[in-house]
XYZ file of C-alpha atoms in Angstrom:
771
model
C -11.265 46.479 1.393
C -9.673 49.828 1.305
C -6.095 47.622 0.954
C -7.843 45.610 -2.276
C -8.862 48.701 -3.919
C -5.413 50.337 -3.414
C -4.328 47.009 -5.591
C -6.096 47.964 -8.061
C -8.396 45.068 -8.073
C -11.460 45.174 -9.927
C -14.733 44.956 -8.251
C -15.381 41.115 -8.828
C -11.765 40.161 -7.820
C -12.149 41.770 -4.964
C -14.954 40.242 -3.554
C -13.569 36.828 -4.741
C -10.510 37.993 -2.734
C -12.978 38.897 0.495
C -13.869 35.336 0.846
C -10.431 34.365 1.669
C -9.874 35.083 4.951
C -6.182 33.935 4.810
C -5.034 36.047 1.873
C -7.100 39.093 3.315
C -5.271 38.428 6.369
C -1.780 38.525 4.458
C -2.329 41.521 2.096
C -3.330 43.798 5.343
C -0.243 42.331 6.694
C 1.893 43.282 3.630
C 0.339 47.069 3.728
C 1.326 47.084 7.200
C 4.921 46.712 5.845
C 4.598 50.222 3.546
C 5.899 52.809 5.295
C 3.956 56.305 6.166
C 2.739 57.843 2.976
C 4.129 55.598 0.229
C 2.565 54.807 -2.459
C 2.659 51.526 -4.943
C 3.111 52.201 -8.586
C 1.452 50.503 -11.021
C 3.829 47.573 -11.609
C 4.379 47.079 -7.612
C 0.363 46.707 -7.077
C 0.058 43.296 -9.313
C 3.792 41.814 -7.614
C 2.319 42.689 -3.785
C -0.390 40.829 -4.439
C 1.096 37.931 -6.333
C 3.132 37.768 -3.379
C 0.342 37.414 -1.092
C -1.436 34.976 -3.162
C 1.253 32.676 -3.670
C 3.276 32.941 -0.269
C 3.067 29.482 1.716
C 1.930 29.681 5.514
C 5.477 28.231 6.662
C 7.268 31.034 4.694
C 4.809 33.997 6.347
C 7.666 35.362 8.347
C 9.350 36.534 5.112
C 6.474 38.422 3.522
C 8.199 41.874 4.912
C 11.260 40.758 3.244
C 9.531 40.689 -0.549
C 7.058 43.777 0.080
C 10.628 45.510 0.636
C 12.234 44.216 -2.220
C 9.367 45.049 -4.053
C 9.087 48.763 -2.716
C 12.800 49.199 -3.834
C 12.628 47.572 -7.276
C 14.588 44.504 -6.477
C 12.045 42.440 -7.472
C 10.792 44.219 -10.399
C 9.114 41.498 -12.564
C 6.486 38.221 -11.595
C 9.890 35.750 -12.650
C 11.636 37.463 -9.790
C 8.660 37.420 -7.451
C 8.014 33.689 -7.981
C 11.699 32.896 -8.033
C 11.375 34.842 -4.072
C 8.872 32.960 -2.806
C 10.314 29.412 -4.055
C 13.704 30.391 -2.719
C 12.355 31.517 0.922
C 10.286 28.024 0.472
C 13.374 25.891 0.245
C 15.148 28.084 2.846
C 12.300 27.787 5.702
C 14.281 25.311 7.795
C 17.570 26.887 7.728
C 18.866 28.291 11.035
C 20.077 31.363 9.195
C 19.248 33.260 6.089
C 21.666 34.703 3.883
C 19.903 37.940 1.953
C 23.059 37.983 -0.379
C 22.038 34.608 -1.511
C 18.696 35.640 -2.015
C 19.197 38.735 -4.018
C 21.605 36.573 -6.493
C 18.901 33.748 -6.599
C 16.324 36.106 -7.624
C 18.725 37.941 -10.264
C 18.449 41.332 -8.133
C 20.353 43.708 -9.948
C 20.721 42.028 -13.185
C 20.103 43.729 -16.277
C 20.161 42.127 -19.338
C 21.202 44.803 -22.195
C 19.619 45.305 -25.601
C 22.801 44.407 -27.059
C 23.039 41.023 -25.409
C 19.288 40.351 -26.005
C 20.240 40.822 -30.230
C 23.453 38.684 -29.481
C 21.922 35.614 -28.077
C 19.048 35.756 -30.666
C 21.861 36.159 -33.141
C 23.264 32.683 -31.744
C 20.005 30.851 -31.389
C 18.130 31.772 -34.539
C 21.814 30.893 -36.600
C 21.237 27.130 -34.675
C 18.021 26.526 -36.045
C 18.240 28.653 -39.750
C 18.346 25.683 -41.950
C 14.905 24.679 -39.838
C 13.379 27.886 -40.451
C 13.923 28.715 -43.694
C 12.378 25.543 -44.617
C 9.616 25.876 -43.039
C 9.407 29.606 -42.771
C 6.422 31.107 -40.557
C 5.408 27.778 -39.468
C 8.747 27.181 -37.325
C 7.753 26.963 -33.621
C 9.365 29.712 -32.402
C 8.438 28.573 -29.087
C 11.052 26.527 -29.034
C 13.463 29.364 -29.495
C 11.889 31.162 -26.479
C 12.532 28.202 -24.435
C 15.927 28.285 -25.105
C 16.705 31.841 -24.952
C 15.077 32.421 -21.204
C 17.197 29.691 -20.187
C 20.192 31.683 -21.551
C 19.300 34.881 -19.895
C 16.875 33.947 -17.228
C 16.210 37.796 -16.386
C 15.302 38.891 -19.724
C 12.498 40.696 -20.642
C 9.742 38.667 -22.186
C 8.317 41.456 -24.325
C 11.836 42.493 -25.307
C 12.981 39.221 -26.285
C 9.808 38.310 -28.036
C 10.158 41.324 -30.270
C 13.846 40.818 -31.102
C 13.097 37.394 -32.094
C 10.127 38.335 -34.204
C 12.423 41.207 -36.220
C 14.934 39.088 -36.806
C 13.223 36.525 -38.340
C 11.376 39.039 -40.298
C 15.172 39.898 -41.577
C 15.730 36.109 -42.463
C 12.411 35.575 -44.372
C 10.686 38.334 -45.385
C 7.579 39.064 -45.349
C 4.858 36.548 -45.434
C 3.855 34.859 -48.842
C 0.494 33.771 -49.477
C 1.562 30.093 -49.134
C 2.652 31.201 -45.514
C -0.669 32.594 -44.792
C -2.972 28.931 -45.568
C -3.959 26.906 -42.818
C -2.118 23.664 -42.490
C -4.727 20.784 -42.520
C -4.233 19.101 -39.010
C -3.324 15.306 -39.446
C -5.924 12.836 -38.236
C -4.839 11.163 -35.062
C -5.392 7.086 -35.380
C -6.372 5.644 -32.050
C -4.050 4.039 -30.297
C -4.185 0.239 -30.199
C -5.107 -1.717 -27.816
C -2.903 -3.052 -25.112
C -2.609 -6.625 -24.267
C -4.495 -7.765 -21.262
C -2.531 -9.035 -18.394
C -3.098 -12.103 -16.684
C -5.065 -11.886 -13.346
C -3.361 -11.114 -10.488
C 0.349 -10.804 -12.431
C 1.484 -7.347 -11.408
C 0.996 -4.095 -9.160
C 0.093 -2.091 -12.187
C -2.969 -4.004 -13.623
C -3.991 -2.468 -17.094
C -7.350 -1.191 -17.574
C -8.908 -4.401 -19.883
C -11.187 -3.917 -22.779
C -12.489 -0.832 -21.938
C -14.274 1.338 -24.440
C -13.647 4.367 -22.171
C -10.782 6.214 -23.360
C -10.435 9.607 -21.029
C -8.352 9.623 -17.798
C -5.355 7.797 -16.866
C -5.341 3.948 -18.116
C -3.808 3.366 -14.842
C -4.248 3.785 -11.098
C -0.261 3.730 -11.144
C -0.474 5.993 -14.423
C -3.054 8.244 -12.717
C -0.533 8.364 -9.124
C 2.545 9.815 -11.754
C 0.615 12.402 -11.936
C 0.082 13.733 -8.397
C 1.265 17.315 -7.451
C 2.705 15.799 -4.147
C 6.143 16.700 -2.295
C 9.259 15.137 -3.143
C 10.839 12.797 -0.229
C 12.693 15.109 2.183
C 10.840 18.161 1.210
C 8.167 17.992 3.234
C 7.909 21.446 4.451
C 6.735 22.824 1.063
C 3.630 21.639 1.408
C 0.603 23.524 3.033
C 0.200 23.335 6.207
C 3.072 21.356 7.727
C 4.532 22.729 10.801
C 8.464 23.553 10.290
C 10.476 23.920 13.842
C 14.271 24.701 14.692
C 14.676 20.556 14.172
C 13.085 20.034 11.007
C 16.160 20.422 8.526
C 18.245 18.283 10.742
C 15.397 15.193 10.940
C 14.872 15.399 7.057
C 18.458 15.159 6.274
C 18.893 12.050 8.915
C 15.114 11.146 7.347
C 16.815 10.928 3.793
C 20.133 9.147 5.157
C 17.865 6.404 6.304
C 15.845 5.836 3.431
C 17.771 6.909 0.320
C 15.423 9.601 -0.856
C 12.664 6.638 -1.561
C 8.934 7.293 -1.383
C 7.507 5.575 1.545
C 3.749 4.945 2.006
C 1.711 2.577 4.202
C -1.941 0.811 3.879
C -3.058 0.874 7.756
C -6.253 -1.156 8.360
C -7.462 -2.518 11.323
C -7.419 -6.204 11.788
C -11.412 -5.738 13.049
C -13.052 -6.532 10.093
C -13.363 -7.453 6.036
C -12.009 -4.573 3.405
C -14.603 -2.797 1.633
C -15.249 -1.303 -1.344
C -13.737 2.004 -0.086
C -10.608 0.366 0.725
C -9.881 -0.758 -2.570
C -9.179 2.878 -3.290
C -7.135 3.307 -0.325
C -4.878 0.233 -1.542
C -4.965 1.238 -4.955
C -3.555 5.001 -3.928
C -1.203 4.036 -1.631
C 1.165 0.863 -3.601
C 0.427 2.547 -6.950
C 1.965 5.673 -5.558
C 4.811 3.906 -4.385
C 5.049 1.936 -7.265
C 4.351 5.125 -9.890
C 7.480 6.725 -7.721
C 9.700 3.257 -7.565
C 9.221 3.638 -3.421
C 7.870 0.820 -1.285
C 4.515 0.647 0.455
C 4.181 -0.952 3.823
C 1.290 -3.314 4.922
C 0.595 -1.916 8.485
C -2.104 -3.272 10.458
C -3.234 -0.708 13.352
C -3.618 -3.240 15.970
C -4.500 -1.086 19.079
C -8.184 -1.976 19.850
C -7.487 -5.714 20.877
C -11.665 -6.278 21.970
C -12.839 -6.687 18.402
C -9.114 -7.768 16.742
C -8.967 -11.437 15.393
C -6.279 -13.391 13.778
C -8.889 -14.263 10.658
C -9.140 -10.365 9.790
C -5.330 -10.148 9.696
C -5.305 -13.076 6.863
C -8.161 -11.851 5.282
C -6.609 -8.724 4.569
C -3.292 -9.917 3.461
C -4.891 -11.809 1.258
C -7.326 -9.523 -0.764
C -4.446 -7.202 -0.584
C -2.392 -9.873 -2.789
C -5.165 -10.681 -4.766
C -5.547 -6.956 -5.995
C -1.864 -7.544 -7.212
C 0.058 -5.881 -4.518
C 3.117 -7.128 -2.608
C 3.891 -5.250 0.479
C 7.190 -4.150 0.924
C 7.022 -4.872 4.460
C 4.065 -6.470 6.843
C 4.246 -4.560 10.417
C 1.639 -4.096 12.994
C 1.397 -0.736 15.658
C 1.928 -3.716 18.191
C 5.123 -3.831 16.802
C 5.340 -0.383 18.398
C 4.042 -0.581 22.110
C 7.510 -0.372 23.614
C 8.535 2.838 21.971
C 5.217 4.420 21.800
C 5.235 3.923 25.558
C 8.088 5.689 26.033
C 7.003 8.330 23.516
C 4.140 8.853 26.167
C 6.663 9.165 28.930
C 8.429 11.718 27.223
C 5.221 13.521 26.677
C 4.434 13.889 30.167
C 8.103 14.453 31.375
C 7.812 17.297 28.727
C 4.223 18.696 30.750
C 2.453 17.875 27.177
C 0.588 14.942 28.392
C -1.458 14.367 31.659
C -3.517 11.602 33.604
C -7.104 12.264 33.647
C -10.054 10.525 35.625
C -13.102 11.714 33.323
C -15.308 8.905 32.194
C -15.748 8.038 28.703
C -19.213 10.176 28.607
C -17.321 13.427 30.141
C -14.943 13.627 27.377
C -17.531 12.703 24.546
C -18.038 15.612 22.197
C -16.497 18.956 21.477
C -17.687 21.468 24.281
C -16.415 18.760 27.079
C -15.495 20.778 30.232
C -11.995 21.291 30.895
C -10.069 18.303 32.913
C -9.317 19.178 36.527
C -6.270 17.464 36.268
C -4.635 18.999 33.496
C -2.359 20.674 35.682
C -1.296 17.874 37.915
C 2.340 17.589 39.033
C 4.253 16.068 36.305
C 5.584 13.409 38.764
C 2.289 12.591 39.927
C 1.191 11.697 35.846
C 4.298 9.612 35.997
C 3.433 7.608 38.760
C 0.028 7.149 37.642
C 0.780 6.337 34.134
C 3.178 3.336 35.256
C 0.226 2.090 37.787
C -1.958 2.124 34.585
C 0.534 0.255 32.797
C 0.865 -2.205 36.034
C -2.584 -3.071 35.961
C -3.244 -1.512 39.259
C -6.011 1.038 38.104
C -9.492 0.069 37.319
C -10.451 -0.087 33.445
C -12.253 3.640 32.780
C -10.776 5.294 35.802
C -7.783 6.863 33.813
C -6.541 7.595 30.336
C -3.733 9.633 29.090
C -4.324 12.518 27.400
C -2.564 14.683 25.583
C -2.780 18.837 25.901
C -3.878 19.981 22.265
C -6.881 20.840 20.744
C -7.794 19.510 17.461
C -8.735 21.633 14.317
C -12.106 19.663 14.889
C -12.177 21.679 18.245
C -12.304 18.324 20.482
C -9.873 19.304 23.576
C -7.187 17.136 25.035
C -7.531 14.176 22.822
C -6.812 10.932 24.599
C -3.815 9.118 24.009
C -4.026 5.476 26.475
C -6.631 3.615 27.534
C -6.652 1.058 30.241
C -8.157 -2.370 28.431
C -8.114 -5.664 30.624
C -8.186 -7.412 27.268
C -5.343 -10.041 25.866
C -4.054 -8.894 22.612
C -3.943 -11.625 19.314
C -0.148 -10.832 19.222
C 1.116 -9.523 22.699
C -1.172 -11.803 24.721
C -1.436 -10.219 28.489
C 1.741 -8.093 28.226
C -0.182 -4.835 28.025
C -2.690 -3.463 29.406
C -2.901 0.105 28.329
C -3.396 0.415 24.674
C -2.547 3.326 22.519
C -5.608 5.454 20.697
C -5.347 6.297 16.865
C -4.581 9.939 17.115
C -1.468 8.937 18.969
C -0.411 6.151 17.634
C -0.896 6.861 13.544
C 1.674 9.378 13.525
C 4.193 7.935 15.317
C 4.012 4.446 13.496
C 4.423 6.873 10.255
C 7.430 8.382 11.660
C 9.261 5.044 12.997
C 8.538 3.394 9.871
C 9.876 6.971 8.003
C 6.734 7.502 5.652
C 7.023 10.047 2.890
C 3.470 10.389 2.701
C 0.473 9.585 5.019
C -2.267 9.132 2.340
C -5.727 9.015 4.195
C -9.402 10.159 3.507
C -10.919 13.608 4.177
C -12.502 12.553 7.370
C -9.102 12.739 8.961
C -7.822 16.242 7.630
C -9.309 17.420 11.289
C -6.426 15.290 12.664
C -3.828 16.621 10.874
C -3.244 19.211 13.764
C -2.528 16.676 16.280
C -0.436 14.562 13.818
C 2.204 17.506 13.083
C 1.941 18.790 16.643
C 2.865 15.013 18.045
C 6.013 14.451 15.998
C 7.110 18.058 16.208
C 6.357 17.787 20.306
C 8.927 14.745 20.557
C 11.267 16.339 18.312
C 11.091 13.461 15.954
C 10.651 13.176 12.021
C 7.559 14.109 10.900
C 6.129 13.008 7.682
C 3.387 15.082 5.272
C -0.478 13.959 5.685
C -2.421 14.153 2.642
C -6.176 13.937 2.701
C -8.318 12.417 -0.667
C -12.227 11.892 -1.223
C -13.391 8.526 0.313
C -15.039 6.650 -2.196
C -18.884 5.919 -1.332
C -20.973 3.762 -3.482
C -24.951 3.793 -3.779
C -27.094 1.352 -2.618
C -24.662 0.073 0.436
C -23.171 -0.005 3.926
C -19.564 -0.486 4.497
C -20.251 0.368 8.298
C -18.069 -3.105 9.894
C -20.404 -2.715 12.826
C -23.569 -2.310 9.979
C -22.445 -5.334 8.270
C -21.630 -7.274 11.311
C -25.779 -6.015 12.499
C -26.432 -7.775 8.773
C -25.377 -10.722 9.863
C -26.279 -11.330 13.487
C -29.968 -10.851 11.882
C -29.453 -13.299 9.375
C -30.124 -10.685 6.452
C -26.600 -11.739 5.045
C -24.873 -15.301 5.571
C -21.143 -13.567 6.118
C -18.361 -10.800 5.182
C -18.014 -11.781 2.183
C -21.884 -12.441 1.324
C -22.121 -11.302 -2.376
C -24.637 -9.265 -1.737
C -22.228 -6.814 0.272
C -19.815 -4.029 -0.974
C -17.145 -5.786 0.752
C -14.001 -6.811 -1.152
C -14.088 -10.326 -0.352
C -18.123 -10.506 -1.431
C -16.962 -8.801 -4.674
C -14.008 -11.428 -5.339
C -16.609 -13.760 -4.318
C -19.502 -12.644 -6.596
C -17.220 -13.048 -9.270
C -15.866 -9.523 -10.096
C -11.908 -9.657 -10.851
C -9.485 -8.002 -9.154
C -8.566 -5.726 -12.460
C -12.012 -4.788 -12.787
C -12.076 -2.948 -9.051
C -8.385 -1.730 -9.885
C -9.661 -0.125 -12.851
C -12.839 1.201 -11.255
C -10.705 3.004 -8.459
C -8.051 4.684 -11.575
C -11.504 5.874 -12.906
C -13.209 7.169 -9.881
C -9.132 9.809 -9.916
C -7.913 11.364 -6.893
C -9.821 14.266 -5.467
C -11.040 16.087 -2.500
C -14.841 16.490 -3.421
C -17.269 13.679 -1.903
C -18.985 11.767 -4.337
C -21.357 8.707 -4.240
C -20.718 6.551 -7.222
C -24.031 4.423 -8.753
C -22.665 0.614 -8.539
C -23.710 0.436 -12.154
C -20.472 2.143 -12.605
C -18.520 -0.688 -10.743
C -20.560 -3.032 -12.907
C -19.512 -1.681 -16.210
C -15.842 -1.737 -15.146
C -16.346 -5.511 -14.589
C -17.794 -6.003 -18.056
C -14.959 -4.752 -19.384
C -12.477 -6.831 -17.853
C -14.731 -10.030 -18.435
C -15.764 -9.242 -21.804
C -12.074 -10.420 -22.881
C -11.380 -12.473 -20.249
C -14.415 -14.619 -19.450
C -14.944 -17.693 -21.780
C -18.427 -18.260 -23.424
C -20.426 -21.197 -22.531
C -23.782 -22.415 -23.338
C -25.945 -22.587 -20.191
C -29.629 -22.660 -19.102
C -31.063 -21.157 -16.143
C -34.852 -22.613 -16.636
C -34.546 -25.619 -18.847
C -37.485 -26.405 -21.121
C -37.029 -29.899 -23.165
C -36.745 -30.598 -26.707
C -36.821 -33.774 -28.339
C -35.525 -33.837 -32.059
C -37.942 -36.070 -33.914
C -35.810 -36.189 -37.467
C -32.267 -35.976 -35.275
C -29.777 -36.718 -38.178
C -27.222 -38.903 -36.400
C -27.145 -42.165 -34.950
C -25.654 -40.794 -31.314
C -24.637 -38.024 -29.525
C -22.268 -35.578 -31.494
C -19.294 -33.199 -30.669
C -19.361 -29.555 -32.019
C -16.528 -27.452 -31.955
C -17.209 -23.616 -30.204
C -15.066 -20.941 -29.611
C -14.031 -19.636 -25.960
C -14.616 -16.204 -27.589
C -16.974 -15.824 -30.970
C -14.699 -12.664 -31.900
C -11.654 -13.961 -31.219
C -11.494 -17.415 -32.453
C -7.568 -17.474 -32.060
C -7.954 -17.505 -27.892
C -8.816 -21.139 -28.228
C -12.130 -23.392 -28.522
C -13.828 -26.065 -26.645
C -16.200 -29.040 -27.546
C -20.205 -28.772 -26.671
C -22.329 -31.985 -27.264
C -25.535 -32.114 -29.580
C -27.875 -34.892 -28.823
C -31.560 -35.948 -29.708
C -32.417 -33.929 -26.489
C -31.838 -30.822 -26.187
C -32.657 -27.786 -23.509
C -33.453 -24.189 -24.184
C -34.333 -21.221 -21.995
C -37.649 -21.402 -21.180
C -38.499 -17.978 -22.033
C -37.136 -18.488 -25.572
C -40.675 -20.289 -26.147
C -43.878 -18.749 -26.116
C -47.226 -20.535 -27.493
C -49.059 -17.058 -28.071
C -46.937 -14.521 -29.186
C -47.480 -11.073 -31.376
C -44.910 -10.490 -34.168
C -42.650 -8.679 -31.922
C -41.228 -11.798 -30.348
C -38.825 -13.424 -32.889
C -37.626 -16.704 -31.148
C -39.725 -19.929 -31.119
C -43.412 -20.412 -31.437
C -45.503 -23.172 -32.759
C -45.661 -21.283 -35.682
C -42.126 -19.834 -35.903
C -38.670 -21.501 -36.118
C -35.916 -20.658 -34.483
C -32.130 -21.329 -35.111
C -29.630 -22.951 -33.155
C -26.327 -21.504 -32.120
C -23.328 -23.301 -33.780
C -25.640 -25.615 -35.625
C -26.757 -23.928 -38.585
C -29.555 -25.239 -38.579
C -33.568 -24.436 -36.919
C -36.083 -26.124 -35.293
C -39.525 -26.181 -35.764
C -42.190 -27.466 -33.706
C -44.097 -30.294 -34.033
C -46.257 -30.237 -31.110
C -46.439 -29.207 -27.677
C -46.537 -31.486 -24.467
C -48.420 -29.675 -21.451
C -49.650 -30.486 -18.151
C -52.476 -28.476 -16.246
C -50.369 -25.641 -15.442
C -47.313 -25.294 -17.986
C -45.244 -26.506 -20.852
C -43.549 -29.769 -19.770
C -41.837 -30.726 -23.509
C -41.144 -29.331 -27.115
C -41.305 -31.956 -30.268
C -39.749 -30.532 -32.974
C -38.084 -30.668 -36.135
C -34.920 -29.780 -37.305
C -34.118 -27.917 -40.875
C -31.290 -26.743 -42.466
C -31.068 -22.953 -42.536
C -30.655 -22.149 -46.590
C -30.030 -18.563 -48.247
C -33.778 -18.441 -48.916
C -35.145 -19.444 -45.369
C -33.164 -18.061 -42.133
C -34.750 -17.702 -38.730
C -35.705 -14.589 -37.371
C -32.895 -15.602 -34.416
C -30.573 -17.563 -33.210
C -30.743 -19.210 -29.059
C -28.287 -20.723 -27.107
C -29.046 -24.244 -25.909
C -27.328 -27.255 -24.117
C -27.707 -31.172 -24.670
C -26.118 -33.748 -22.169
C -25.919 -31.389 -19.739
C -24.211 -30.767 -16.253
C -27.071 -29.796 -13.407
C -25.738 -26.654 -11.439
C -26.669 -24.506 -8.835
C -27.112 -20.943 -9.741
C -27.454 -18.246 -7.853
C -28.863 -14.823 -8.720
C -28.320 -11.486 -6.426
C -30.429 -8.796 -6.456
C -30.004 -4.993 -4.465
C -29.619 -5.604 -0.949
C -31.168 -1.979 -0.337
C -34.041 -0.175 -1.525
C -32.429 3.472 -1.408
C -29.730 5.221 -2.533
C -28.183 5.952 1.082
C -29.678 3.581 3.548
C -28.239 5.206 5.986
C -29.975 8.425 5.528
C -32.455 9.253 8.157
C -34.573 11.588 6.013
C -35.458 8.938 3.027
C -35.519 5.761 5.802
C -36.343 6.678 9.315
C -36.680 3.260 10.490
C -32.962 2.776 10.226
C -30.788 0.856 7.392
C -32.234 -2.783 8.411
C -35.610 -1.260 7.976
C -34.414 -0.544 3.932
C -33.476 -4.254 3.073
C -35.230 -5.215 0.142
C -36.688 -9.001 -0.008
C -35.961 -11.894 -2.154
C -32.490 -10.456 -2.818
C -31.131 -13.636 -3.443
C -32.924 -16.640 -5.842
C -31.361 -20.025 -6.158
C -31.891 -21.888 -9.200
C -30.947 -24.892 -10.614
C -29.565 -24.765 -14.280
C -27.655 -26.555 -17.202
C -24.346 -26.294 -18.564
C -22.073 -27.846 -20.964
C -20.578 -30.943 -20.062
C -16.779 -28.833 -20.228
C -17.922 -26.843 -17.366
C -17.732 -29.655 -15.104
C -13.971 -29.454 -14.381
C -14.363 -25.684 -13.360
C -12.200 -24.657 -10.274
C -13.599 -21.787 -7.574
C -13.248 -18.332 -9.259
C -13.461 -19.564 -12.532
C -15.407 -17.092 -14.837
C -17.314 -17.434 -17.809
C -20.114 -15.514 -20.047
C -23.327 -17.633 -19.914
C -24.195 -16.752 -23.621
C -27.022 -14.069 -23.623
C -27.419 -14.416 -20.125
C -24.603 -12.633 -18.120
C -21.042 -13.194 -16.306
C -21.085 -15.797 -14.067
C -18.452 -17.268 -11.019
C -17.831 -20.351 -9.368
C -18.555 -19.981 -5.924
C -16.496 -22.025 -3.090
C -19.397 -23.512 -1.980
C -18.824 -25.857 -4.979
C -17.753 -29.432 -4.199
C -16.569 -31.948 -6.776
C -19.948 -33.361 -7.520
C -22.129 -29.851 -7.144
C -21.114 -26.680 -8.992
C -22.191 -23.525 -7.285
C -22.364 -20.366 -9.734
C -23.061 -16.894 -8.734
C -24.111 -14.177 -11.342
C -21.734 -11.446 -11.238
C -22.821 -9.298 -13.156
C -25.728 -9.520 -16.531
C -25.015 -8.469 -20.060
C -25.195 -4.955 -21.122
C -28.039 -3.875 -22.685
C -26.494 -4.029 -26.415
C -26.222 -7.763 -26.111
C -24.517 -7.726 -29.202
C -21.545 -5.907 -28.377
C -20.835 -8.650 -25.656
C -21.991 -11.471 -27.687
């Protein structure tokens, strides 16, 4: 508190600073470097605070130097302090530090005289004289100042601005009335909509048909503006651990990679990818694309009990469906031998040991220390070899690393015994590495520059850096972002598997789930999912998104990609008494009524047509605008309207309507037009509802009975609908807007003689915009 007060901070700033324990400790350390009895001048106080608040942890050893330079007025401006901080960070990996080079880089001792300022301003104003005279005081002086600061990097900003103002006044004279008039701002026209991309055609999918203008246009646009480190500048990242080997390792890394960005998407092949993985896929592939780099697809296949080849294929299929092509497909199992050799090296360095604690004893964060932690190196080496050769029972021994994680867990496991065949290596190995051990080492072996992961892995960052540095190998940088959580769903592989085994859903691709294969089957376009991820942005704050946001993204894309067609889900038969043709006729209908240039299709019109049962009401009030016994209704695309002559009933419902057809005229128009089908093709239509009742079915407060008890009933309804005959040649995943109903996609269950449609999303409430 005393130090903060002596820096001249106000009460509010002191309160804010005290909340930051790291900054407070840095300030205390800075004051420890002040000689006894020395008081800071008013100019030095803000510079000390600036240095302490901006100093990176990896540059902490240079704090004493910077404080000393501020005290002797070598660093006498904010610009010089910033330059000093940048210099020490850029040189933090160097074995030696040259103070003379530091002084030169920071402009120590450089004085810009008034004569130099005057001459530089004269030269620059002369360069722009014609423009200044023409534009007078509307000329952008900022352009001059930028150019002058580049020429005089250590100039005093106030003195420079003052000289510019004086010389411009000398050139132009006092401001006139015209100079004082405000210039009306020009109206900016909205940007023209870009042409939509074809589905799956590019790794930079466009936001198609979106009415929302805020935020980046694509995920690649978003990742272009992310403030990550440049390849080879890993040490400039907060928290990165610098060792005496760092400079050499980074140079060798740059030689191997050519300075390219290298990312990876590392899924476990023990289940299907879900909506959260879509964000990870987009971030990793889009960041590589935005920086002309490469992205690996690396399967984290270190748990042979749950891994299957079908999941390997399914993951690759989904990644490519989203529009991304991996630079290379790899597996953690590709590196099993290297990982084993690294483990042996750790034991030899006394950084790992064989332990006989059970899994139960090692569970949690307050476990008792292992009594085998300090066993002889030779003994651990022999036991680890025995583990590898299958001489020790499963669960009887593990290899543990000598480190405490940020979250407090002591000595995490590096290897465990599993007598289970691996889907790629067979029975070659009976010891398998853990995620904590494997992930960072595979990143290093593949020269990954940016190890991008979700926030829950932040606590593993300490072991990530420790392990790479303990082995003296290249150490990538781990960056964390918030995972994508969606309400009204579960995405845990274990819980989805439970839903399947309990026969609540059919499989991993059941359209009621939020796995990516389920969303694809339901009819969500890949572009919609990519756009949705871009709209969520790259943030560290944990949030839960309502499914409505994803549905809106799907509508944006489908609105301009899904052709319109007429279909009825609950058909009501109508026979036209005065049908005006001798037989069935065909009518040309636009695929997109608002964009007729995008093509047409033919629909049949005949004496018998079918309408939606909800479009007729025998007894209706004045608010009902469709067909009633006393009110006609128009048929879309025909230019005619139907008037009810008689109603054919059975005991409980209306079986058929007998109607007359009349032309629509200028004097007599129907209140509404409805869709219809004639000579239709029957199809199966599956209508899905939300699977869970509560926003968070895993919240024990809202759902004390567990997520299975939160499942809603009647979440799927199947109806036999009628569609126009032109739809009968549709292929799996073809998408349509059923006019006035919603967006639908052809399901893989379809056969040549029976199409099956899934409802993807309903139409917007404002159906006028959609239709």
